[in-house]
PDB file of C-alpha atoms in Angstrom:
ATOM      1  CA  UNK A   1      55.276   3.518   9.310  1.00  0.00           C
ATOM      2  CA  UNK A   2      52.281   1.350   9.463  1.00  0.00           C
ATOM      3  CA  UNK A   3      49.465   3.336  10.985  1.00  0.00           C
ATOM      4  CA  UNK A   4      46.475   1.566  12.362  1.00  0.00           C
ATOM      5  CA  UNK A   5      43.073   3.036  12.009  1.00  0.00           C
ATOM      6  CA  UNK A   6      40.845   3.143  15.040  1.00  0.00           C
ATOM      7  CA  UNK A   7      38.123   0.480  14.991  1.00  0.00           C
ATOM      8  CA  UNK A   8      34.907   1.595  13.381  1.00  0.00           C
ATOM      9  CA  UNK A   9      31.849   1.802  15.582  1.00  0.00           C
ATOM     10  CA  UNK A  10      29.439  -1.121  15.379  1.00  0.00           C
ATOM     11  CA  UNK A  11      26.630  -0.785  12.870  1.00  0.00           C
ATOM     12  CA  UNK A  12      23.309  -0.138  14.513  1.00  0.00           C
ATOM     13  CA  UNK A  13      20.447  -2.067  13.026  1.00  0.00           C
ATOM     14  CA  UNK A  14      17.271  -0.150  12.480  1.00  0.00           C
ATOM     15  CA  UNK A  15      14.245  -1.940  13.797  1.00  0.00           C
ATOM     16  CA  UNK A  16      11.687  -2.539  11.085  1.00  0.00           C
ATOM     17  CA  UNK A  17       7.998  -2.683  11.688  1.00  0.00           C
ATOM     18  CA  UNK A  18       6.997  -5.995  10.117  1.00  0.00           C
ATOM     19  CA  UNK A  19       3.195  -5.533  10.242  1.00  0.00           C
ATOM     20  CA  UNK A  20       3.499  -2.101   8.639  1.00  0.00           C
ATOM     21  CA  UNK A  21       5.703  -3.577   5.916  1.00  0.00           C
ATOM     22  CA  UNK A  22       3.145  -6.310   5.340  1.00  0.00           C
ATOM     23  CA  UNK A  23       0.402  -3.686   5.100  1.00  0.00           C
ATOM     24  CA  UNK A  24       2.399  -1.766   2.494  1.00  0.00           C
ATOM     25  CA  UNK A  25       3.073  -4.919   0.477  1.00  0.00           C
ATOM     26  CA  UNK A  26      -0.625  -5.816   0.601  1.00  0.00           C
ATOM     27  CA  UNK A  27      -1.512  -2.342  -0.642  1.00  0.00           C
ATOM     28  CA  UNK A  28       0.890  -2.534  -3.568  1.00  0.00           C
ATOM     29  CA  UNK A  29      -0.210  -6.089  -4.413  1.00  0.00           C
ATOM     30  CA  UNK A  30      -3.723  -4.699  -4.741  1.00  0.00           C
ATOM     31  CA  UNK A  31      -2.632  -3.366  -8.135  1.00  0.00           C
ATOM     32  CA  UNK A  32      -2.500  -6.963  -9.361  1.00  0.00           C
ATOM     33  CA  UNK A  33      -5.410  -8.453  -7.406  1.00  0.00           C
ATOM     34  CA  UNK A  34      -8.193  -6.059  -8.406  1.00  0.00           C
ATOM     35  CA  UNK A  35      -7.869  -4.217  -5.105  1.00  0.00           C
ATOM     36  CA  UNK A  36      -8.680  -7.192  -2.905  1.00  0.00           C
ATOM     37  CA  UNK A  37      -5.421  -7.222  -0.973  1.00  0.00           C
ATOM     38  CA  UNK A  38      -5.406  -3.447  -0.672  1.00  0.00           C
ATOM     39  CA  UNK A  39      -8.498  -3.679   1.531  1.00  0.00           C
ATOM     40  CA  UNK A  40      -6.513  -5.979   3.815  1.00  0.00           C
ATOM     41  CA  UNK A  41      -3.664  -3.450   3.638  1.00  0.00           C
ATOM     42  CA  UNK A  42      -6.012  -0.739   4.909  1.00  0.00           C
ATOM     43  CA  UNK A  43      -7.104  -2.877   7.858  1.00  0.00           C
ATOM     44  CA  UNK A  44      -3.594  -4.033   8.781  1.00  0.00           C
ATOM     45  CA  UNK A  45      -2.267  -0.493   8.358  1.00  0.00           C
ATOM     46  CA  UNK A  46      -4.824   0.958  10.764  1.00  0.00           C
ATOM     47  CA  UNK A  47      -4.213  -1.769  13.354  1.00  0.00           C
ATOM     48  CA  UNK A  48      -0.456  -1.293  13.054  1.00  0.00           C
ATOM     49  CA  UNK A  49      -0.705   2.481  13.274  1.00  0.00           C
ATOM     50  CA  UNK A  50      -2.428   2.233  16.648  1.00  0.00           C
ATOM     51  CA  UNK A  51       0.103  -0.237  18.058  1.00  0.00           C
ATOM     52  CA  UNK A  52       3.460   1.211  16.992  1.00  0.00           C
ATOM     53  CA  UNK A  53       5.368   4.304  18.071  1.00  0.00           C
ATOM     54  CA  UNK A  54       6.697   5.009  14.543  1.00  0.00           C
ATOM     55  CA  UNK A  55       3.698   5.627  12.366  1.00  0.00           C
ATOM     56  CA  UNK A  56       5.348   6.671   9.091  1.00  0.00           C
ATOM     57  CA  UNK A  57       5.366   3.304   7.362  1.00  0.00           C
ATOM     58  CA  UNK A  58       1.865   2.517   8.611  1.00  0.00           C
ATOM     59  CA  UNK A  59       0.588   5.826   7.265  1.00  0.00           C
ATOM     60  CA  UNK A  60       2.246   5.169   3.907  1.00  0.00           C
ATOM     61  CA  UNK A  61       0.617   1.729   3.786  1.00  0.00           C
ATOM     62  CA  UNK A  62      -2.804   3.208   4.525  1.00  0.00           C
ATOM     63  CA  UNK A  63      -2.440   5.915   1.873  1.00  0.00           C
ATOM     64  CA  UNK A  64      -1.167   3.515  -0.798  1.00  0.00           C
ATOM     65  CA  UNK A  65      -3.902   0.995   0.012  1.00  0.00           C
ATOM     66  CA  UNK A  66      -6.637   3.643  -0.213  1.00  0.00           C
ATOM     67  CA  UNK A  67      -5.284   4.992  -3.508  1.00  0.00           C
ATOM     68  CA  UNK A  68      -5.147   1.505  -5.039  1.00  0.00           C
ATOM     69  CA  UNK A  69      -8.641   0.709  -3.764  1.00  0.00           C
ATOM     70  CA  UNK A  70      -9.999   3.968  -5.191  1.00  0.00           C
ATOM     71  CA  UNK A  71      -8.344   3.325  -8.556  1.00  0.00           C
ATOM     72  CA  UNK A  72      -9.864  -0.137  -8.812  1.00  0.00           C
ATOM     73  CA  UNK A  73     -13.284   1.076  -7.647  1.00  0.00           C
ATOM     74  CA  UNK A  74     -13.257   3.826 -10.269  1.00  0.00           C
ATOM     75  CA  UNK A  75     -12.105   1.336 -12.880  1.00  0.00           C
ATOM     76  CA  UNK A  76     -14.936  -1.057 -12.067  1.00  0.00           C
ATOM     77  CA  UNK A  77     -17.511   1.735 -12.088  1.00  0.00           C
ATOM     78  CA  UNK A  78     -16.346   2.898 -15.506  1.00  0.00           C
ATOM     79  CA  UNK A  79     -16.122  -0.664 -16.795  1.00  0.00           C
ATOM     80  CA  UNK A  80     -19.723  -1.335 -15.782  1.00  0.00           C
ATOM     81  CA  UNK A  81     -21.203   2.124 -16.382  1.00  0.00           C
ATOM     82  CA  UNK A  82     -20.002   2.740 -19.939  1.00  0.00           C
ATOM     83  CA  UNK A  83     -21.746  -0.301 -21.461  1.00  0.00           C
ATOM     84  CA  UNK A  84     -24.830   0.361 -19.350  1.00  0.00           C
ATOM     85  CA  UNK A  85     -25.004   3.980 -20.509  1.00  0.00           C
ATOM     86  CA  UNK A  86     -24.486   2.881 -24.108  1.00  0.00           C
ATOM     87  CA  UNK A  87     -27.321   0.359 -23.732  1.00  0.00           C
ATOM     88  CA  UNK A  88     -29.610   3.001 -22.239  1.00  0.00           C
ATOM     89  CA  UNK A  89     -28.734   5.355 -25.103  1.00  0.00           C
ATOM     90  CA  UNK A  90     -29.552   2.698 -27.707  1.00  0.00           C
ATOM     91  CA  UNK A  91     -32.857   1.859 -26.042  1.00  0.00           C
ATOM     92  CA  UNK A  92     -33.820   5.521 -25.681  1.00  0.00           C
ATOM     93  CA  UNK A  93     -33.044   6.331 -29.302  1.00  0.00           C
ATOM     94  CA  UNK A  94     -35.195   3.542 -30.721  1.00  0.00           C
TER      95      UNK A  94
END
């Protein structure tokens, strides 16, 4: 009583959007490169978004890249502004 199972259907491979993946990786790598690669992620994400039918990954790359860029920009502003404001406060009080 050996029953055979019907053959399983072939696995369909999902096409990945390589430029959008690269844009997302560049955006995330911006966390470790002071936001430099996230600027490239923004550019590649926008170019990819215009040229692909599936825009989800490209949109995610653009959003992540902008968030990382904004975090680093705010960090640099605070890093430079706090000592400058402290110096202005010391000069004004003397």
